[in-house]
Coordinates of C-alpha atoms and ligand atoms in Angstrom, one line a residue:
X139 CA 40.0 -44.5 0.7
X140 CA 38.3 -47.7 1.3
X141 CA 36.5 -48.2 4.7
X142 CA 38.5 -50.9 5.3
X143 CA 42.4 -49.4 4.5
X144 CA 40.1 -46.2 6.6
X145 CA 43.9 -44.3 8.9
X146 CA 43.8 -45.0 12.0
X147 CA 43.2 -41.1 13.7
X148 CA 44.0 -40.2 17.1
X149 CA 40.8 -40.2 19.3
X150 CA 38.5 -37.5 19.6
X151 CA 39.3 -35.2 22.4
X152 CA 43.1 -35.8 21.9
X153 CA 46.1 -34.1 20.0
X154 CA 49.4 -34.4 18.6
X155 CA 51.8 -31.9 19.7
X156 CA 54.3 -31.4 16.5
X157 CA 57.7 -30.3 16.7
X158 CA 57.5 -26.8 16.4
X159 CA 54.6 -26.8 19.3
X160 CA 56.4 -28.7 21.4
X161 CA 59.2 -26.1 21.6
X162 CA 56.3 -23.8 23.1
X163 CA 55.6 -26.5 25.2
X164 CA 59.2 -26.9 26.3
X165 CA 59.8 -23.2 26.5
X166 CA 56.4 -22.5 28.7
X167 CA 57.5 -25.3 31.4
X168 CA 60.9 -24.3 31.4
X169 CA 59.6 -21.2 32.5
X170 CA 57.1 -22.4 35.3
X171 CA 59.9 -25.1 36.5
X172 CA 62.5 -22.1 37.2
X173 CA 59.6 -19.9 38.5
X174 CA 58.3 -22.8 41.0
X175 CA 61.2 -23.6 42.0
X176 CA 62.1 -19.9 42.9
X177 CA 59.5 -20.0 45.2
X178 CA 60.9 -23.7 46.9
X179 CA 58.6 -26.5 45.0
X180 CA 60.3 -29.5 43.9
X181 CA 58.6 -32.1 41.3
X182 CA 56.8 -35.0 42.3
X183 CA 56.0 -37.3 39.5
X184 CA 53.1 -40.3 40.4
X185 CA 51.5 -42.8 38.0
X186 CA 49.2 -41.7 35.3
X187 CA 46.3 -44.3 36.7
X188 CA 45.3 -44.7 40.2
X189 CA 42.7 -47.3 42.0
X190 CA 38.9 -45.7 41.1
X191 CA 38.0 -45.3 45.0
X192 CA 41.0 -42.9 45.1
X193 CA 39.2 -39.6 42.9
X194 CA 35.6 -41.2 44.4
X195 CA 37.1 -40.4 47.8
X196 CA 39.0 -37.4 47.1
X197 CA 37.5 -35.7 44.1
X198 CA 34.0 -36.3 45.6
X199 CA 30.9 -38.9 44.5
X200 CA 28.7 -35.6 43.9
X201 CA 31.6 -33.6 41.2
X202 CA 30.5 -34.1 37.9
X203 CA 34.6 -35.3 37.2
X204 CA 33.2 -38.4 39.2
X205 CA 29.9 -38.7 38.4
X206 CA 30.7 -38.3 34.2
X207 CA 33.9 -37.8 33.3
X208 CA 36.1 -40.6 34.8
X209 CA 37.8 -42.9 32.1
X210 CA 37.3 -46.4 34.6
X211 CA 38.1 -49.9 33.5
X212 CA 39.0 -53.2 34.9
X213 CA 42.3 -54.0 34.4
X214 CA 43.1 -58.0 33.8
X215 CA 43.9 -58.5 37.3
X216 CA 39.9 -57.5 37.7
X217 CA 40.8 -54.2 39.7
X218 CA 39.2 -50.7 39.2
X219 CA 41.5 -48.3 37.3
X220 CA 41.4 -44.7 36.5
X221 CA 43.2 -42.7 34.0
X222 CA 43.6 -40.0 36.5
X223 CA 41.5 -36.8 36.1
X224 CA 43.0 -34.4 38.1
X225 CA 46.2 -34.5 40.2
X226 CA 45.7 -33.9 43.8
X227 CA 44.3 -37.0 45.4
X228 CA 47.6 -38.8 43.5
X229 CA 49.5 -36.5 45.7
X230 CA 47.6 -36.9 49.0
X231 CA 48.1 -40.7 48.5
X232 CA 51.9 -40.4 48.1
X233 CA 52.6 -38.3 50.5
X234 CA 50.7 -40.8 52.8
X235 CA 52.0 -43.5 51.3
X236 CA 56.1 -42.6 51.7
X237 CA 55.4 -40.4 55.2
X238 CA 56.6 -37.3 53.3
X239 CA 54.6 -35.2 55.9
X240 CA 57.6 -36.2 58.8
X241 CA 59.7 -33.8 56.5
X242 CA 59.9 -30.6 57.4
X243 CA 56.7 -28.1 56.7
X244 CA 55.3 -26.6 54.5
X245 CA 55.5 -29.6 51.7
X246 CA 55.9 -27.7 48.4
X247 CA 55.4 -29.8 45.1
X248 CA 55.1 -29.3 41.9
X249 CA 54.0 -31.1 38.7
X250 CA 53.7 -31.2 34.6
X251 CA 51.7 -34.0 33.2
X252 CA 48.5 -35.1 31.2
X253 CA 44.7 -35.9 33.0
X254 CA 41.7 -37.5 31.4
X255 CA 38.2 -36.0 31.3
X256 CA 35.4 -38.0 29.2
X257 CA 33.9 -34.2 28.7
X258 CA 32.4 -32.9 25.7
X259 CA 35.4 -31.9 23.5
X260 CA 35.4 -28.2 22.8
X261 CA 37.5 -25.2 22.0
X262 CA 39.8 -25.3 25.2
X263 CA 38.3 -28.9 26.6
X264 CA 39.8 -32.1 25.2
X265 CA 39.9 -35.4 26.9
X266 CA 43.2 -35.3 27.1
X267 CA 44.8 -32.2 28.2
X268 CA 47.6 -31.4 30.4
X269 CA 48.3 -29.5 33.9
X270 CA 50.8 -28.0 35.9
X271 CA 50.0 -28.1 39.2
X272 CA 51.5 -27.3 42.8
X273 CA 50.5 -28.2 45.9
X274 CA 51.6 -26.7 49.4
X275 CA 50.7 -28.8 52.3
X276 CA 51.3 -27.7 56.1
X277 CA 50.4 -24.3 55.8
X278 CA 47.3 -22.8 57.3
X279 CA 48.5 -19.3 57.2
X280 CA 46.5 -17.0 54.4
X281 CA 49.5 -15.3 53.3
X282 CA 50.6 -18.9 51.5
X283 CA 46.6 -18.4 49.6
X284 CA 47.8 -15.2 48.3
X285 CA 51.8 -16.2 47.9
X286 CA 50.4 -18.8 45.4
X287 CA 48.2 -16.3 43.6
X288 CA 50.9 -13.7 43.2
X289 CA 53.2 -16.9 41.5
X290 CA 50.4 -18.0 39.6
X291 CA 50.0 -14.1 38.1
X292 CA 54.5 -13.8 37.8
X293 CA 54.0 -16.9 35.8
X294 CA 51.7 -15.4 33.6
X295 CA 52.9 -11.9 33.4
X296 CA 56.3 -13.9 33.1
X297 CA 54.7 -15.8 29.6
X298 CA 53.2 -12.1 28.5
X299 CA 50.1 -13.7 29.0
X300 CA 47.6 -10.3 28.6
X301 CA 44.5 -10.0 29.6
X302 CA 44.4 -11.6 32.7
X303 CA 41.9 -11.5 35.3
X304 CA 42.3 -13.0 39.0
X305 CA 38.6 -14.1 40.8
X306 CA 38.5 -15.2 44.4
X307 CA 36.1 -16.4 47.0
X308 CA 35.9 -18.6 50.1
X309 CA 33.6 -21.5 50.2
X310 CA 33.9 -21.9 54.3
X311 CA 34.4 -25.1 55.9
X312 CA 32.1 -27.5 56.7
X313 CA 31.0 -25.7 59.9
X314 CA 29.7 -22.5 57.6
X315 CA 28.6 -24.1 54.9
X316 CA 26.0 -26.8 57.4
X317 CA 23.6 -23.3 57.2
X318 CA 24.5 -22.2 54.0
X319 CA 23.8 -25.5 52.0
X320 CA 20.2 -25.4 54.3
X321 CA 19.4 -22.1 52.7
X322 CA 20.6 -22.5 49.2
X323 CA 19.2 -26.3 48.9
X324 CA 15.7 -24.1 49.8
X325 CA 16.2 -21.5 47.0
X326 CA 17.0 -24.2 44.4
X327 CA 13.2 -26.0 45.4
X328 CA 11.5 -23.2 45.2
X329 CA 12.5 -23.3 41.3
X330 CA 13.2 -27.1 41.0
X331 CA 11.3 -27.0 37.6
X332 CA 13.3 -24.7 36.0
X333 CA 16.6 -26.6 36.8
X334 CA 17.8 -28.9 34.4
X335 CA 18.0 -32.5 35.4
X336 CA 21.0 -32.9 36.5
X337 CA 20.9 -29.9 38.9
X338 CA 17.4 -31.0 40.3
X339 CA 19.4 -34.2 41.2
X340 CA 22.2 -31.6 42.9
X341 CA 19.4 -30.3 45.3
X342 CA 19.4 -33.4 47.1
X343 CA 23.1 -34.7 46.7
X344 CA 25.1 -31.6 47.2
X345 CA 23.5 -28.1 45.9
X346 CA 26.7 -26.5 45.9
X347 CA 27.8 -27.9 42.8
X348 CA 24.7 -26.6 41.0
X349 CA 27.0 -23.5 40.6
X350 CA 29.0 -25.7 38.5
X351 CA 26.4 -26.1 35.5
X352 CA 27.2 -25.4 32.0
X353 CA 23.2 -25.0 31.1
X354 CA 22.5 -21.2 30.8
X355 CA 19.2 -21.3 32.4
X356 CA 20.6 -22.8 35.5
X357 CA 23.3 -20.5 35.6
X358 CA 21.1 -17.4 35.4
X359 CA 18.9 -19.0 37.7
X360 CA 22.0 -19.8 40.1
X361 CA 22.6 -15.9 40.3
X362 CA 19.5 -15.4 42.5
X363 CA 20.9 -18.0 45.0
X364 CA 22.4 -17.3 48.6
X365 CA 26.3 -16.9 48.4
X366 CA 28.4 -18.4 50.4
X367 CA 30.1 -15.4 51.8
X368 CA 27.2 -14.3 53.6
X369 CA 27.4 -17.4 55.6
X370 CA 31.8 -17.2 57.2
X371 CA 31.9 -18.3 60.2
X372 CA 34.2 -15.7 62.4
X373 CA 37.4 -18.1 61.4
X374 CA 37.1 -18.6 58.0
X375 CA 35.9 -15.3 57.4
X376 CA 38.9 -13.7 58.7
X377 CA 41.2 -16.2 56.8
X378 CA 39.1 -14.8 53.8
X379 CA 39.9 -10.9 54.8
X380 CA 43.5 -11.4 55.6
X381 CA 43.8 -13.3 52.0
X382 CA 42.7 -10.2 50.6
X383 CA 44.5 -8.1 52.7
X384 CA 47.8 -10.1 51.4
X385 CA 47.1 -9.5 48.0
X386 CA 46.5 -5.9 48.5
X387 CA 49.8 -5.9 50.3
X388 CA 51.3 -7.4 46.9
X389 CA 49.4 -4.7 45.0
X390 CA 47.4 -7.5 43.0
X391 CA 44.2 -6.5 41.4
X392 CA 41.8 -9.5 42.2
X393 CA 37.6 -9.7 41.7
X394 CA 35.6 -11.4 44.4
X395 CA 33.6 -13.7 42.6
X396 CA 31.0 -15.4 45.5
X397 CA 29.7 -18.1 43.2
X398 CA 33.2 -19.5 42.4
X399 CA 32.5 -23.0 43.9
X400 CA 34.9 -24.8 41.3
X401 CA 34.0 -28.3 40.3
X402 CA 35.6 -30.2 43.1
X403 CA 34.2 -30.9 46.3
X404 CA 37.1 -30.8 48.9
X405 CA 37.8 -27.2 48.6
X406 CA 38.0 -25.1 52.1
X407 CA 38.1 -21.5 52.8
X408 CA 39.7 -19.9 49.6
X409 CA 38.7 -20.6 46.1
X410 CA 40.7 -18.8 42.9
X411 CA 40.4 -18.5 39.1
X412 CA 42.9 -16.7 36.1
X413 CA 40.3 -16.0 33.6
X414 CA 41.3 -14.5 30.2
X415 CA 38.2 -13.4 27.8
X416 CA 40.4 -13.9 25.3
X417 CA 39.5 -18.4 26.0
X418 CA 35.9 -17.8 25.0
X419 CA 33.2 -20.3 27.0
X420 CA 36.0 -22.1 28.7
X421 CA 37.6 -18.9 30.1
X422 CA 39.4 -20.5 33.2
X423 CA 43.5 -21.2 32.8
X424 CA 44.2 -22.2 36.0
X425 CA 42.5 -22.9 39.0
X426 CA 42.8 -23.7 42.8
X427 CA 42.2 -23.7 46.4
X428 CA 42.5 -24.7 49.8
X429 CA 41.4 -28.3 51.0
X430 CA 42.3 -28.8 54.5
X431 CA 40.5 -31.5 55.2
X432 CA 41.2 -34.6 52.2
X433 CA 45.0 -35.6 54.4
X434 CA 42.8 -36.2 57.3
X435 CA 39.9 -37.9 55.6
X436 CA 42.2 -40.3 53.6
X437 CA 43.9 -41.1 57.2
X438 CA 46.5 -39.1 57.1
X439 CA 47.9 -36.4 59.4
X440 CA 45.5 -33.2 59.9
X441 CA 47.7 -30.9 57.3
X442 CA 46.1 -28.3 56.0
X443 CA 47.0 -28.2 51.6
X444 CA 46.2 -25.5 49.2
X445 CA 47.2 -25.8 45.4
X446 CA 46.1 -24.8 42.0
X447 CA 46.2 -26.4 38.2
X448 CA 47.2 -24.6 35.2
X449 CA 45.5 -25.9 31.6
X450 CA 48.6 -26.5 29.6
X451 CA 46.2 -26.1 26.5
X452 CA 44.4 -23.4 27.3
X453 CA 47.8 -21.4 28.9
X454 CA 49.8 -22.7 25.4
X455 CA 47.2 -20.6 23.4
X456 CA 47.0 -17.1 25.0
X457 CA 51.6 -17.2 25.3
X458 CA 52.7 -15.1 22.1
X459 CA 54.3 -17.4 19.6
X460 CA 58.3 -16.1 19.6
X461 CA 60.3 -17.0 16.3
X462 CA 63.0 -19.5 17.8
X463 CA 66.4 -19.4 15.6
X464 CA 67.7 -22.1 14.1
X465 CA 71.5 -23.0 15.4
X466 CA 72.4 -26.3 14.1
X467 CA 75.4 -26.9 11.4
X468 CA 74.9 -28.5 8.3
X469 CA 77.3 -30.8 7.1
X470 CA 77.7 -31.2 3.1
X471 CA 80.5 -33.0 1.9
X472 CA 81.9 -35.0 -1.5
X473 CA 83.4 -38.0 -1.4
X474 CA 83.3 -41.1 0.7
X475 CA 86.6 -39.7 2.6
X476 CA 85.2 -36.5 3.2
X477 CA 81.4 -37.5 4.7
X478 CA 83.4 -40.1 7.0
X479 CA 85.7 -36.8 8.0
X480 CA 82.0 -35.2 8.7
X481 CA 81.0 -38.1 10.8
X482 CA 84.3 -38.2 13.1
X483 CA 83.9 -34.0 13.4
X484 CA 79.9 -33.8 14.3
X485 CA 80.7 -36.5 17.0
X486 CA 83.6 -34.4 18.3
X487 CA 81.2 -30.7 18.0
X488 CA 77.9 -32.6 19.5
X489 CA 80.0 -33.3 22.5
X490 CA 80.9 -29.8 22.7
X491 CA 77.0 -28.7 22.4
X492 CA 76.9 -28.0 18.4
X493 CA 74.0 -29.4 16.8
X494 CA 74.9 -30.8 13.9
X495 CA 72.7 -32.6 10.5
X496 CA 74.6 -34.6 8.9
X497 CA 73.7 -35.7 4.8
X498 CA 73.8 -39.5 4.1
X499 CA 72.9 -39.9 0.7
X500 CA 75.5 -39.1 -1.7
X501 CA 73.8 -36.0 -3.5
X502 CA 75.9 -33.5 -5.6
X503 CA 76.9 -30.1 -3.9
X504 CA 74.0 -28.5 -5.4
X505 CA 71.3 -30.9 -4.1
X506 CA 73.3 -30.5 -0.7
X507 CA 73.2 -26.9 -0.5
X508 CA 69.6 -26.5 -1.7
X509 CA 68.4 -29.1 1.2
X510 CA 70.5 -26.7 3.5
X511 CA 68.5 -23.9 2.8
X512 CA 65.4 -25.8 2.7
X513 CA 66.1 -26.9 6.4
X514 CA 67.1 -23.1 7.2
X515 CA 70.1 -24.0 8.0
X516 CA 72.0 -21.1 9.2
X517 CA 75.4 -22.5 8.6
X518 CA 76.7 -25.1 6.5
X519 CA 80.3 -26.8 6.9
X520 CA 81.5 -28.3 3.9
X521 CA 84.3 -30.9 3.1
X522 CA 85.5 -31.7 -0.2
X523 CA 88.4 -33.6 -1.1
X524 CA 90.8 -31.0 -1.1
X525 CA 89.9 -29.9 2.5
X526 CA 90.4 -33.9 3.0
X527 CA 93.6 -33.9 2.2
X528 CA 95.0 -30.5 3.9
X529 CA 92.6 -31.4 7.3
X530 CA 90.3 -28.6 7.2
X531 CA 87.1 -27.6 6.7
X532 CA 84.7 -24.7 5.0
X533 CA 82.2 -23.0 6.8
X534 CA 79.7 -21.0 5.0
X535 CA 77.2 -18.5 7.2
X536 CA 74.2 -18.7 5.2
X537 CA 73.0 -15.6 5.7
X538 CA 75.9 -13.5 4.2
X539 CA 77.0 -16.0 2.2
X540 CA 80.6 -15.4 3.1
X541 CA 82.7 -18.7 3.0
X542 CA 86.2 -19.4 4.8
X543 CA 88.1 -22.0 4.9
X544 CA 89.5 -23.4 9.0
X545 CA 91.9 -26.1 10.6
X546 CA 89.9 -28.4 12.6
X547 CA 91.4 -26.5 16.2
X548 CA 89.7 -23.4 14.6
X549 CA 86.1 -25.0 14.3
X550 CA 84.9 -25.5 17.6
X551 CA 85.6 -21.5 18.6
X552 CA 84.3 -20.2 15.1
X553 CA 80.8 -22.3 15.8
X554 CA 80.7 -21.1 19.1
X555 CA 81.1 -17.8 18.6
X556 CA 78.8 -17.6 15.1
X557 CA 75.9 -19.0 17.2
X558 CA 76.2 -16.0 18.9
X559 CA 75.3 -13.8 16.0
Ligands
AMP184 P1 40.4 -28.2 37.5 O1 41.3 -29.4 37.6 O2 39.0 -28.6 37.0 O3 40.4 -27.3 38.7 O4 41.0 -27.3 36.3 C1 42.2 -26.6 36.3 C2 42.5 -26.1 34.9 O5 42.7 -27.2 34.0 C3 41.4 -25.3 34.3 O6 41.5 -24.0 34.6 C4 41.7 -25.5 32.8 O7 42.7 -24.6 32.4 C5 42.3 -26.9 32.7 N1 41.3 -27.9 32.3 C6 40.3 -28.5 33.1 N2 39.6 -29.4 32.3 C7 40.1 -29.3 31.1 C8 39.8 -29.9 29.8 N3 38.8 -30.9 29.7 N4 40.5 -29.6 28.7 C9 41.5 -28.7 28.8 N5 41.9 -28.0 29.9 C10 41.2 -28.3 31.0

């Protein structure tokens, strides 16, 4: 092909979902809708850009989302725009915004929809990728921590998602971590060299999210480093101990992980991973934590929040693929009479729920069939002229290949109940 007639392909770091994914798609957040909303979330759908100062603020200046990764541009009205890259500072704002925090507490929300990350596109990390999030707000109590981890494990469980591992941690509050970022920003000089350039930059602007670096030396480095536990103040470490307790109540196997900061920088007191080795590098389907402090620091009412983010992507690939069978009808008829005799019928079945293809082209009986079968068709109706004239109609199961012939009264209850088959 020449450069210039070169297709137009979709941008690196994106996908098409085709058809037959998009029924996993479909079937996976069917699933997490019905499960969320066992548990009392509703959706809450906001815009897919937001002004820039919104993930500065919430997100943090020091995250690497913020510092990297943000897809920014000026809109013609010379504002600052971002394609957002995560959802909950969207949420914050609306619930500001349309005083959703006079209802009554806890706020429970949930939401399906795609985020933007300019981040190196790898197995498991595109540009754009999708989430499911929820978000409880008005809740300090631990026992909502460890209610959300024991959805986020029925939701995978639920999927047959295998191989699943649950990590937690606290991170403090701002009180605890005054000492602990002291102590760890002391550690990470005395092996400044080492570090790569980015995290010698992180000693000074926030050396927390050094524990966020992809480099493998830092990261080995990083494992000689205070933790975070060590440093609870008496509040937050018993927030930590009865979250624990919780899940122990629930009889849910969980890891303490110490170094799992996550890559934002409003969490509070509990932090939480699902890993699945069976991800690779980017092991992590969903993700969360406590932030008790962004309502208050965006000017809203103190209310503490704690949510997490499922990777749609990375969630879509460990769910076993299940065969989905084909129920639609395939209309073949001969005639002009007979295919506007189909027409009148599929409009009287699809308002009953039958799906129903319909052949334009005027194709012999042969050509009909054999597109029927192509199609996988697993029952085909078929009108000729005789059936014109006497008002009814043949359906053939494709399967058995047995063929009988029904009045139109018959149709509807014959579909019906050869769906169920
Ligand atoms: P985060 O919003 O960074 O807490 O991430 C929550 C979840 O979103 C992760 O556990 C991943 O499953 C998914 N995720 C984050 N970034 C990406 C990306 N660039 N591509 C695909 N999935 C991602």
């Amino acid at each position: 092909m020449s450069k210039k007639n070169k297709q137009i392909a979709a941008i690196k770091g994106t996908k098409d979902i085709l058809p037959q994914e998009a029924r996993k798609w479909q079937r996976v957040e069917a699933a997490a809708k019905g499960i969320f909303e066992l548990y009392g979330y509703r959706e809450i759908r906001t815009p897919v850009f937001e002004a820039t100062v919104l993930f500065e603020k919430g997100t943090g200046q020091t995250t690497d989302i913020v510092t990297k990764e943000m897809y920014t541009f000026i809109d013609k009205g010379g504002r600052s725009l971002t394609l957002r890259p995560e959802y909950t500072p969207s949420i914050v704002r609306s619930i500001i915004e349309h005083n959703l925090h006079l209802r009554p507490q806890p706020l429970r929300f949930y939401f399906i929809g795609p985020m933007f990350r300019f981040d190196k596109p790898q197995k498991g990390r595109y540009r754009q990728f999708h989430q499911m999030d929820i978000e409880v707000f008005g809740e300090k109590d631990p026992a909502v921590d460890a209610e959300i981890v024991e959805m986020a494990d029925f939701l995978l469980q639920r999927l047959k998602v295998k191989d699943r591992q649950i990590l937690v941690n606290s991170v403090g509050c701002r009180k605890c971590r005054l000492g602990y970022q002291k102590d760890l920003r002391a550690s990470a000089e005395k092996v400044r060299e080492r570090l790569c350039e980015d995290c010698q930059r992180k000693i000074e602007t926030n050396p927390l999210r050094i524990f966020d670096c992809k480099v493998d030396t830092c990261r080995e480095i990083s494992l000689g480093f205070p933790v975070i536990t060590d440093y609870l103040c008496p509040e937050c470490r018993e927030h930590f101990d009865k979250f624990c307790s919780y899940l122990d109540g629930y009889g849910i196997e969980y890891w303490i992980e110490p170094r799992l900061v996550r890559g934002l920088d409003y969490y509070t007191k509990t932090t939480f991973e699902i890993v699945s080795s069976k991800l690779g590098a980017q092991d992590a389907v969903l993700g969360g934590g406590r932030y008790d402090d962004m309502m208050k620091d965006f000017g809203g009412p103190d209310m503490s929040a704690i949510g997490f983010a499922v990777g749609m992507e990375r969630l879509l690939s460990l769910v076993p693929y299940e065969e989905e069978r084909e129920i639609f009808v395939y209309f073949v008829w001969l005639g002009d009479e007979a295919k506007r005799a189909g027409m009148k019928l599929a409009r009287l079945l699809r308002r009953e729920g039958i799906e129903c293809l319909i052949e334009y082209r005027d194709r012999s009986l042969r050509n009909q069939m054999s597109r029927a079968d192509k199609l996988g068709a697993p029952r085909v109706l078929i009108i000729g002229e005789e059936e014109v004239k006497k008002g009814t109609f043949q359906i053939k199961r494709m399967d058995t290949g047995e063929q009988k012939e029904y009045r139109q009264e018959e149709i509807l209850d014959i579909l019906k109940e050869s769906a169920q088959k």
